[in-house]
Amino acid sequence: MSVEYKDYYKILGVSKTAGKDEISRAFKKLARKYHPDLNPNDSEAEKKFKEVNEANEVLKDPEKRRMYDQLGPNWQQGQQFGGGGYQNMNFGGFQGGGDFSDFFETIFGGGGGFQGAGGFQGFGGHGGGYANRPQRGRDVEASLSLTLEEAYHGGRKSITLSDAGGGTKSLEVNIPAGVKDGARIRLSGQGDHGYAGGGAGDLYLKVTIAPHHRFTLDGLNILLELPLSPWEAALGAEVTVPTLDGNVSLRIAPGTGSGRKLRLRGKGLGNTSNKGDQFVRIKIVVPESTTDKQKEMWEELAKEFESFSPRDF
């Protein structure tokens, strides 16, 4: 018997160096495209669906993929393989007698029905028909970009997502107040649809908080740089400080140095049981001397403090 070589990489449309995630994405897209539920009474789509499942079954498994790649020279040259080389091998639980291609059976010993990644049911061993069992849809993850204000206050947000078929869908998302960067928000039943009566998967939105023009995020804490004049730092002052919850009044003690951090408790991200703080870092800003009188005043001040040195080296 002569067995025709199957180029599984070509079937999935990926390179020979493709990683696991790329293979999974390619399989998911093609399996949806050719799925029997979406292509009733289409024998060509059913054939394509079977090929895609078979290619994924091999390339997603490191051991099967290694054995497949070891065909090396025959693979590169697109040769035919005679039967018998691997026919008696029981590989990865496949027992033979299934509806895989002759090539698959020659290399891996055949196969019964298998479950493709992502909830797609493969072809069973009873005449090659589609095993029409209920299958839950895949869980899906997408990125959700928020401003720092949106993350702090929470609330409802409208988003539009692209699906694997090239379309879009709009959703209303309830953002928990104080949600942190990297958190995941679960939307039940908003993942891939199920098949044959199976329920839909869930959608997980991974939160990404965009950089802010004023505040810097450090975990649950928020950092603000507060410019002070030399006399405010030396004499003390009462200054207005912005927070994500509105402006607050902050007392600056006399003699406050540049780089010192002051804490505003509970003004960071997080929930009531684990809430971050806002830190205010002092930055002393010296004005440029634009007049002779201003320069003279700085010189007089320097004489008054001639015994003081900010450096100890």
mmCIF file of C-alpha atoms in Angstrom:
data_model
loop_
_atom_site.group_PDB
_atom_site.id
_atom_site.type_symbol
_atom_site.label_atom_id
_atom_site.label_comp_id
_atom_site.label_asym_id
_atom_site.label_seq_id
_atom_site.Cartn_x
_atom_site.Cartn_y
_atom_site.Cartn_z
ATOM 1 C CA MET A 1 0.000 0.000 0.000
ATOM 2 C CA SER A 2 1.250 3.477 -0.887
ATOM 3 C CA VAL A 3 0.421 6.229 1.568
ATOM 4 C CA GLU A 4 0.356 9.860 0.563
ATOM 5 C CA TYR A 5 2.251 12.281 2.789
ATOM 6 C CA LYS A 6 0.168 14.873 4.678
ATOM 7 C CA ASP A 7 1.734 18.289 5.193
ATOM 8 C CA TYR A 8 0.097 19.225 8.487
ATOM 9 C CA TYR A 9 1.852 22.600 8.633
ATOM 10 C CA LYS A 10 0.422 23.518 5.236
ATOM 11 C CA ILE A 11 -3.045 22.303 6.232
ATOM 12 C CA LEU A 12 -3.054 24.679 9.247
ATOM 13 C CA GLY A 13 -1.271 27.432 7.318
ATOM 14 C CA VAL A 14 1.613 27.756 9.787
ATOM 15 C CA SER A 15 5.394 27.543 9.477
ATOM 16 C CA LYS A 16 7.455 24.561 10.624
ATOM 17 C CA THR A 17 8.747 26.676 13.522
ATOM 18 C CA ALA A 18 5.273 27.723 14.704
ATOM 19 C CA GLY A 19 4.770 27.657 18.464
ATOM 20 C CA LYS A 20 1.929 26.053 20.382
ATOM 21 C CA ASP A 21 -0.128 29.258 20.606
ATOM 22 C CA GLU A 22 0.145 29.977 16.881
ATOM 23 C CA ILE A 23 -0.899 26.422 16.043
ATOM 24 C CA SER A 24 -3.861 26.678 18.428
ATOM 25 C CA ARG A 25 -5.024 29.970 16.879
ATOM 26 C CA ALA A 26 -4.740 28.605 13.348
ATOM 27 C CA PHE A 27 -6.650 25.444 14.260
ATOM 28 C CA LYS A 28 -9.392 27.369 16.027
ATOM 29 C CA LYS A 29 -9.948 29.658 13.039
ATOM 30 C CA LEU A 30 -10.056 26.837 10.475
ATOM 31 C CA ALA A 31 -12.121 24.472 12.635
ATOM 32 C CA ARG A 32 -14.762 27.149 13.013
ATOM 33 C CA LYS A 33 -14.694 27.852 9.283
ATOM 34 C CA TYR A 34 -15.243 24.213 8.284
ATOM 35 C CA HIS A 35 -17.261 23.000 11.269
ATOM 36 C CA PRO A 36 -20.109 20.657 10.202
ATOM 37 C CA ASP A 37 -22.641 22.566 12.290
ATOM 38 C CA LEU A 38 -21.894 25.663 10.219
ATOM 39 C CA ASN A 39 -21.662 23.786 6.908
ATOM 40 C CA PRO A 40 -24.509 21.237 6.854
ATOM 41 C CA ASN A 41 -24.486 18.756 3.977
ATOM 42 C CA ASP A 42 -21.161 20.108 2.692
ATOM 43 C CA SER A 43 -18.901 17.127 2.102
ATOM 44 C CA GLU A 44 -15.924 19.296 1.130
ATOM 45 C CA ALA A 45 -16.139 21.301 4.377
ATOM 46 C CA GLU A 46 -16.436 18.040 6.319
ATOM 47 C CA LYS A 47 -13.287 16.754 4.608
ATOM 48 C CA LYS A 48 -11.431 19.982 5.417
ATOM 49 C CA PHE A 49 -12.630 19.851 9.014
ATOM 50 C CA LYS A 50 -11.292 16.329 9.352
ATOM 51 C CA GLU A 51 -7.893 17.340 7.921
ATOM 52 C CA VAL A 52 -7.656 20.346 10.240
ATOM 53 C CA ASN A 53 -8.483 18.199 13.285
ATOM 54 C CA GLU A 54 -5.931 15.596 12.267
ATOM 55 C CA ALA A 55 -3.206 18.201 11.695
ATOM 56 C CA ASN A 56 -3.897 19.783 15.071
ATOM 57 C CA GLU A 57 -3.909 16.399 16.809
ATOM 58 C CA VAL A 58 -0.339 15.850 15.649
ATOM 59 C CA LEU A 59 1.189 19.340 15.884
ATOM 60 C CA LYS A 60 -0.246 20.208 19.309
ATOM 61 C CA ASP A 61 1.400 17.122 20.847
ATOM 62 C CA PRO A 62 5.192 17.453 21.281
ATOM 63 C CA GLU A 63 5.837 13.719 20.933
ATOM 64 C CA LYS A 64 3.652 13.229 17.881
ATOM 65 C CA ARG A 65 5.114 16.357 16.319
ATOM 66 C CA ARG A 66 8.665 15.164 16.991
ATOM 67 C CA MET A 67 7.952 11.820 15.335
ATOM 68 C CA TYR A 68 6.281 13.573 12.403
ATOM 69 C CA ASP A 69 9.249 15.931 11.966
ATOM 70 C CA GLN A 70 11.681 13.013 12.088
ATOM 71 C CA LEU A 71 10.378 11.904 8.708
ATOM 72 C CA GLY A 72 12.823 14.619 7.609
ATOM 73 C CA PRO A 73 14.109 13.779 4.126
ATOM 74 C CA ASN A 74 10.822 12.185 3.037
ATOM 75 C CA TRP A 75 8.951 15.247 4.335
ATOM 76 C CA GLN A 76 11.222 17.715 2.562
ATOM 77 C CA GLN A 77 10.947 15.862 -0.738
ATOM 78 C CA GLY A 78 7.203 15.127 -0.526
ATOM 79 C CA GLN A 79 7.713 11.390 -1.092
ATOM 80 C CA GLN A 80 5.207 8.608 -0.590
ATOM 81 C CA PHE A 81 5.492 6.245 2.349
ATOM 82 C CA GLY A 82 4.965 2.526 2.095
ATOM 83 C CA GLY A 83 2.807 0.897 4.701
ATOM 84 C CA GLY A 84 4.128 -1.172 7.560
ATOM 85 C CA GLY A 85 6.773 1.137 8.977
ATOM 86 C CA TYR A 86 4.841 2.129 12.074
ATOM 87 C CA GLN A 87 1.582 0.278 11.687
ATOM 88 C CA ASN A 88 1.821 -1.754 14.881
ATOM 89 C CA MET A 89 2.670 1.185 17.114
ATOM 90 C CA ASN A 90 0.171 2.277 19.768
ATOM 91 C CA PHE A 91 0.939 5.978 20.105
ATOM 92 C CA GLY A 92 -0.604 8.228 22.730
ATOM 93 C CA GLY A 93 -3.640 6.058 23.324
ATOM 94 C CA PHE A 94 -4.709 5.690 19.689
ATOM 95 C CA GLN A 95 -5.830 2.114 19.056
ATOM 96 C CA GLY A 96 -6.429 1.988 15.312
ATOM 97 C CA GLY A 97 -9.571 1.442 13.309
ATOM 98 C CA GLY A 98 -10.562 5.106 13.295
ATOM 99 C CA ASP A 99 -11.398 7.440 10.460
ATOM 100 C CA PHE A 100 -8.078 9.229 10.235
ATOM 101 C CA SER A 101 -6.117 9.366 7.004
ATOM 102 C CA ASP A 102 -3.992 6.407 5.925
ATOM 103 C CA PHE A 103 -0.941 8.577 6.566
ATOM 104 C CA PHE A 104 -1.955 9.163 10.195
ATOM 105 C CA GLU A 105 -2.692 5.484 10.748
ATOM 106 C CA THR A 106 0.622 4.478 9.176
ATOM 107 C CA ILE A 107 2.619 6.775 11.444
ATOM 108 C CA PHE A 108 0.622 6.693 14.694
ATOM 109 C CA GLY A 109 -1.307 3.431 14.560
ATOM 110 C CA GLY A 110 -4.745 4.782 13.674
ATOM 111 C CA GLY A 111 -7.278 6.467 15.914
ATOM 112 C CA GLY A 112 -10.702 6.392 17.419
ATOM 113 C CA GLY A 113 -12.764 9.488 17.895
ATOM 114 C CA PHE A 114 -10.775 12.385 19.329
ATOM 115 C CA GLN A 115 -11.582 15.724 20.834
ATOM 116 C CA GLY A 116 -9.854 18.591 19.039
ATOM 117 C CA ALA A 117 -8.532 21.480 21.078
ATOM 118 C CA GLY A 118 -11.097 24.081 21.935
ATOM 119 C CA GLY A 119 -14.187 21.913 22.121
ATOM 120 C CA PHE A 120 -14.316 20.670 18.518
ATOM 121 C CA GLN A 121 -15.290 17.008 18.336
ATOM 122 C CA GLY A 122 -13.326 14.934 15.877
ATOM 123 C CA PHE A 123 -14.636 12.210 13.602
ATOM 124 C CA GLY A 124 -15.455 8.901 15.233
ATOM 125 C CA GLY A 125 -14.696 5.380 14.115
ATOM 126 C CA HIS A 126 -18.165 4.504 12.866
ATOM 127 C CA GLY A 127 -18.172 5.276 9.172
ATOM 128 C CA GLY A 128 -16.503 8.674 9.584
ATOM 129 C CA GLY A 129 -19.580 10.605 10.710
ATOM 130 C CA TYR A 130 -19.430 13.684 12.902
ATOM 131 C CA ALA A 131 -19.950 12.824 16.563
ATOM 132 C CA ASN A 132 -22.749 15.217 17.327
ATOM 133 C CA ARG A 133 -22.304 15.470 21.089
ATOM 134 C CA PRO A 134 -22.921 18.711 23.002
ATOM 135 C CA GLN A 135 -19.672 20.620 23.334
ATOM 136 C CA ARG A 136 -19.076 23.677 25.513
ATOM 137 C CA GLY A 137 -17.471 26.583 23.686
ATOM 138 C CA ARG A 138 -13.926 27.720 24.365
ATOM 139 C CA ASP A 139 -13.115 30.324 26.981
ATOM 140 C CA VAL A 140 -11.641 33.389 25.304
ATOM 141 C CA GLU A 141 -9.290 36.088 26.623
ATOM 142 C CA ALA A 142 -9.067 39.649 25.328
ATOM 143 C CA SER A 143 -7.351 42.828 26.467
ATOM 144 C CA LEU A 144 -9.293 45.670 28.092
ATOM 145 C CA SER A 145 -7.504 49.020 28.156
ATOM 146 C CA LEU A 146 -8.619 51.438 30.894
ATOM 147 C CA THR A 147 -7.601 54.897 31.934
ATOM 148 C CA LEU A 148 -6.420 55.235 35.510
ATOM 149 C CA GLU A 149 -9.606 57.166 36.308
ATOM 150 C CA GLU A 150 -11.775 54.335 34.889
ATOM 151 C CA ALA A 151 -9.900 51.768 36.951
ATOM 152 C CA TYR A 152 -10.205 53.843 40.134
ATOM 153 C CA HIS A 153 -13.897 54.728 39.878
ATOM 154 C CA GLY A 154 -15.180 51.634 38.067
ATOM 155 C CA GLY A 155 -18.587 51.627 36.425
ATOM 156 C CA ARG A 156 -20.005 50.478 33.106
ATOM 157 C CA LYS A 157 -18.023 50.666 29.892
ATOM 158 C CA SER A 158 -19.018 49.820 26.310
ATOM 159 C CA ILE A 159 -16.449 47.822 24.360
ATOM 160 C CA THR A 160 -16.262 46.367 20.852
ATOM 161 C CA LEU A 161 -14.360 43.138 20.229
ATOM 162 C CA SER A 162 -13.339 41.390 17.014
ATOM 163 C CA ASP A 163 -14.174 37.718 16.712
ATOM 164 C CA ALA A 164 -12.249 34.988 14.906
ATOM 165 C CA GLY A 165 -14.642 35.122 11.958
ATOM 166 C CA GLY A 166 -13.761 38.730 11.188
ATOM 167 C CA GLY A 167 -16.898 40.241 12.699
ATOM 168 C CA THR A 168 -17.370 42.401 15.789
ATOM 169 C CA LYS A 169 -19.600 42.399 18.830
ATOM 170 C CA SER A 170 -20.376 45.118 21.351
ATOM 171 C CA LEU A 171 -20.610 44.447 25.075
ATOM 172 C CA GLU A 172 -21.360 46.365 28.254
ATOM 173 C CA VAL A 173 -18.744 45.628 30.918
ATOM 174 C CA ASN A 174 -19.123 46.377 34.624
ATOM 175 C CA ILE A 175 -15.688 47.580 35.804
ATOM 176 C CA PRO A 176 -15.126 46.928 39.538
ATOM 177 C CA ALA A 177 -13.989 50.092 41.319
ATOM 178 C CA GLY A 178 -10.263 49.963 42.087
ATOM 179 C CA VAL A 179 -9.477 47.156 39.624
ATOM 180 C CA LYS A 180 -5.718 46.711 39.284
ATOM 181 C CA ASP A 181 -3.510 46.349 36.256
ATOM 182 C CA GLY A 182 -3.368 42.722 35.082
ATOM 183 C CA ALA A 183 -6.648 41.705 36.738
ATOM 184 C CA ARG A 184 -9.131 39.593 34.756
ATOM 185 C CA ILE A 185 -12.840 40.359 34.471
ATOM 186 C CA ARG A 186 -15.039 37.337 33.649
ATOM 187 C CA LEU A 187 -18.059 37.684 31.386
ATOM 188 C CA SER A 188 -20.030 34.465 31.639
ATOM 189 C CA GLY A 189 -21.275 32.995 28.354
ATOM 190 C CA GLN A 190 -19.514 35.562 26.153
ATOM 191 C CA GLY A 191 -16.798 33.228 24.833
ATOM 192 C CA ASP A 192 -17.017 30.948 21.809
ATOM 193 C CA HIS A 193 -20.430 29.454 21.195
ATOM 194 C CA GLY A 194 -21.005 25.795 21.946
ATOM 195 C CA TYR A 195 -21.986 23.092 19.499
ATOM 196 C CA ALA A 196 -24.844 20.630 19.347
ATOM 197 C CA GLY A 197 -26.561 22.266 22.293
ATOM 198 C CA GLY A 198 -23.451 22.835 24.388
ATOM 199 C CA GLY A 199 -23.169 26.066 26.381
ATOM 200 C CA ALA A 200 -20.989 28.997 25.366
ATOM 201 C CA GLY A 201 -17.592 29.557 26.957
ATOM 202 C CA ASP A 202 -16.650 32.575 29.035
ATOM 203 C CA LEU A 203 -14.841 35.747 28.047
ATOM 204 C CA TYR A 204 -11.973 36.928 30.255
ATOM 205 C CA LEU A 205 -10.916 40.555 29.881
ATOM 206 C CA LYS A 206 -7.355 41.207 31.029
ATOM 207 C CA VAL A 207 -7.100 44.759 32.341
ATOM 208 C CA THR A 208 -4.334 47.013 31.037
ATOM 209 C CA ILE A 209 -4.165 50.475 32.629
ATOM 210 C CA ALA A 210 -2.836 53.118 30.277
ATOM 211 C CA PRO A 211 -0.022 55.485 31.372
ATOM 212 C CA HIS A 212 -1.235 58.709 32.978
ATOM 213 C CA HIS A 213 0.057 62.221 32.308
ATOM 214 C CA ARG A 214 0.222 63.045 36.024
ATOM 215 C CA PHE A 215 0.174 59.902 38.151
ATOM 216 C CA THR A 216 2.459 56.855 38.127
ATOM 217 C CA LEU A 217 1.058 53.461 39.085
ATOM 218 C CA ASP A 218 3.016 51.114 41.366
ATOM 219 C CA GLY A 219 0.887 48.046 42.061
ATOM 220 C CA LEU A 220 -2.056 49.376 44.050
ATOM 221 C CA ASN A 221 -0.228 52.561 44.998
ATOM 222 C CA ILE A 222 -0.219 55.815 43.054
ATOM 223 C CA LEU A 223 2.710 58.234 42.918
ATOM 224 C CA LEU A 224 2.470 61.967 42.278
ATOM 225 C CA GLU A 225 5.412 64.337 41.988
ATOM 226 C CA LEU A 226 4.647 67.629 43.753
ATOM 227 C CA PRO A 227 6.713 70.698 42.796
ATOM 228 C CA LEU A 228 7.433 73.157 45.645
ATOM 229 C CA SER A 229 9.179 76.493 45.679
ATOM 230 C CA PRO A 230 12.245 76.795 47.945
ATOM 231 C CA TRP A 231 10.367 79.025 50.389
ATOM 232 C CA GLU A 232 7.394 76.627 50.575
ATOM 233 C CA ALA A 233 9.780 73.809 51.394
ATOM 234 C CA ALA A 234 11.745 75.907 53.890
ATOM 235 C CA LEU A 235 8.874 77.657 55.644
ATOM 236 C CA GLY A 236 6.141 75.084 55.251
ATOM 237 C CA ALA A 237 2.908 75.556 53.365
ATOM 238 C CA GLU A 238 -0.616 74.329 52.809
ATOM 239 C CA VAL A 239 -0.927 73.170 49.171
ATOM 240 C CA THR A 240 -3.662 71.682 47.029
ATOM 241 C CA VAL A 241 -2.843 68.188 45.744
ATOM 242 C CA PRO A 242 -4.780 66.351 43.012
ATOM 243 C CA THR A 243 -5.918 62.766 43.608
ATOM 244 C CA LEU A 244 -8.095 60.432 41.550
ATOM 245 C CA ASP A 245 -10.868 61.200 44.037
ATOM 246 C CA GLY A 246 -10.573 64.987 43.719
ATOM 247 C CA ASN A 247 -8.279 67.661 45.181
ATOM 248 C CA VAL A 248 -7.180 67.514 48.808
ATOM 249 C CA SER A 249 -5.293 69.935 51.036
ATOM 250 C CA LEU A 250 -1.841 68.797 52.161
ATOM 251 C CA ARG A 251 0.265 70.415 54.854
ATOM 252 C CA ILE A 252 3.961 70.692 54.071
ATOM 253 C CA ALA A 253 6.092 70.810 57.208
ATOM 254 C CA PRO A 254 8.866 73.461 57.419
ATOM 255 C CA GLY A 255 12.231 72.188 56.202
ATOM 256 C CA THR A 256 10.807 69.513 53.872
ATOM 257 C CA GLY A 257 13.510 68.320 51.507
ATOM 258 C CA SER A 258 13.319 67.339 47.858
ATOM 259 C CA GLY A 259 12.605 63.616 47.344
ATOM 260 C CA ARG A 260 10.662 63.183 50.562
ATOM 261 C CA LYS A 261 7.454 61.141 50.233
ATOM 262 C CA LEU A 262 4.200 61.992 51.954
ATOM 263 C CA ARG A 263 1.371 59.468 52.170
ATOM 264 C CA LEU A 264 -2.317 59.986 51.442
ATOM 265 C CA ARG A 265 -3.906 56.819 52.806
ATOM 266 C CA GLY A 266 -6.572 55.000 50.841
ATOM 267 C CA LYS A 267 -6.167 57.078 47.678
ATOM 268 C CA GLY A 268 -4.797 54.227 45.560
ATOM 269 C CA LEU A 269 -6.424 51.320 43.738
ATOM 270 C CA GLY A 270 -7.975 48.215 45.285
ATOM 271 C CA ASN A 271 -11.081 47.387 47.254
ATOM 272 C CA THR A 272 -11.997 48.340 50.797
ATOM 273 C CA SER A 273 -10.162 45.372 52.332
ATOM 274 C CA ASN A 274 -6.963 45.900 50.341
ATOM 275 C CA LYS A 275 -6.640 49.482 49.190
ATOM 276 C CA GLY A 276 -3.466 51.191 48.091
ATOM 277 C CA ASP A 277 -2.256 54.686 48.957
ATOM 278 C CA GLN A 278 -1.166 57.771 47.081
ATOM 279 C CA PHE A 279 2.394 58.919 47.681
ATOM 280 C CA VAL A 280 3.369 62.520 47.074
ATOM 281 C CA ARG A 281 7.040 62.984 46.261
ATOM 282 C CA ILE A 282 8.448 66.458 46.871
ATOM 283 C CA LYS A 283 10.390 68.163 44.096
ATOM 284 C CA ILE A 284 11.870 71.573 44.896
ATOM 285 C CA VAL A 285 11.853 73.862 41.893
ATOM 286 C CA VAL A 286 14.139 76.913 41.869
ATOM 287 C CA PRO A 287 12.982 79.885 39.799
ATOM 288 C CA GLU A 288 15.346 81.519 37.358
ATOM 289 C CA SER A 289 16.691 84.900 38.510
ATOM 290 C CA THR A 290 15.554 87.342 35.878
ATOM 291 C CA THR A 291 16.349 90.649 37.580
ATOM 292 C CA ASP A 292 19.379 92.112 39.364
ATOM 293 C CA LYS A 293 17.372 92.506 42.544
ATOM 294 C CA GLN A 294 16.406 88.806 42.561
ATOM 295 C CA LYS A 295 20.035 87.804 42.112
ATOM 296 C CA GLU A 296 21.071 90.077 44.979
ATOM 297 C CA MET A 297 18.445 88.484 47.220
ATOM 298 C CA TRP A 298 19.750 84.992 46.429
ATOM 299 C CA GLU A 299 23.286 86.168 47.168
ATOM 300 C CA GLU A 300 22.201 87.641 50.507
ATOM 301 C CA LEU A 301 20.426 84.393 51.331
ATOM 302 C CA ALA A 302 23.564 82.431 50.488
ATOM 303 C CA LYS A 303 25.576 84.604 52.914
ATOM 304 C CA GLU A 304 23.000 84.016 55.640
ATOM 305 C CA PHE A 305 23.397 80.241 55.198
ATOM 306 C CA GLU A 306 27.103 80.120 54.435
ATOM 307 C CA SER A 307 27.614 77.534 57.209
ATOM 308 C CA PHE A 308 25.086 75.170 55.609
ATOM 309 C CA SER A 309 26.141 72.559 53.067
ATOM 310 C CA PRO A 310 23.706 70.184 51.394
ATOM 311 C CA ARG A 311 26.547 67.751 50.713
ATOM 312 C CA ASP A 312 28.355 65.588 53.245
ATOM 313 C CA PHE A 313 31.160 64.331 50.999
#
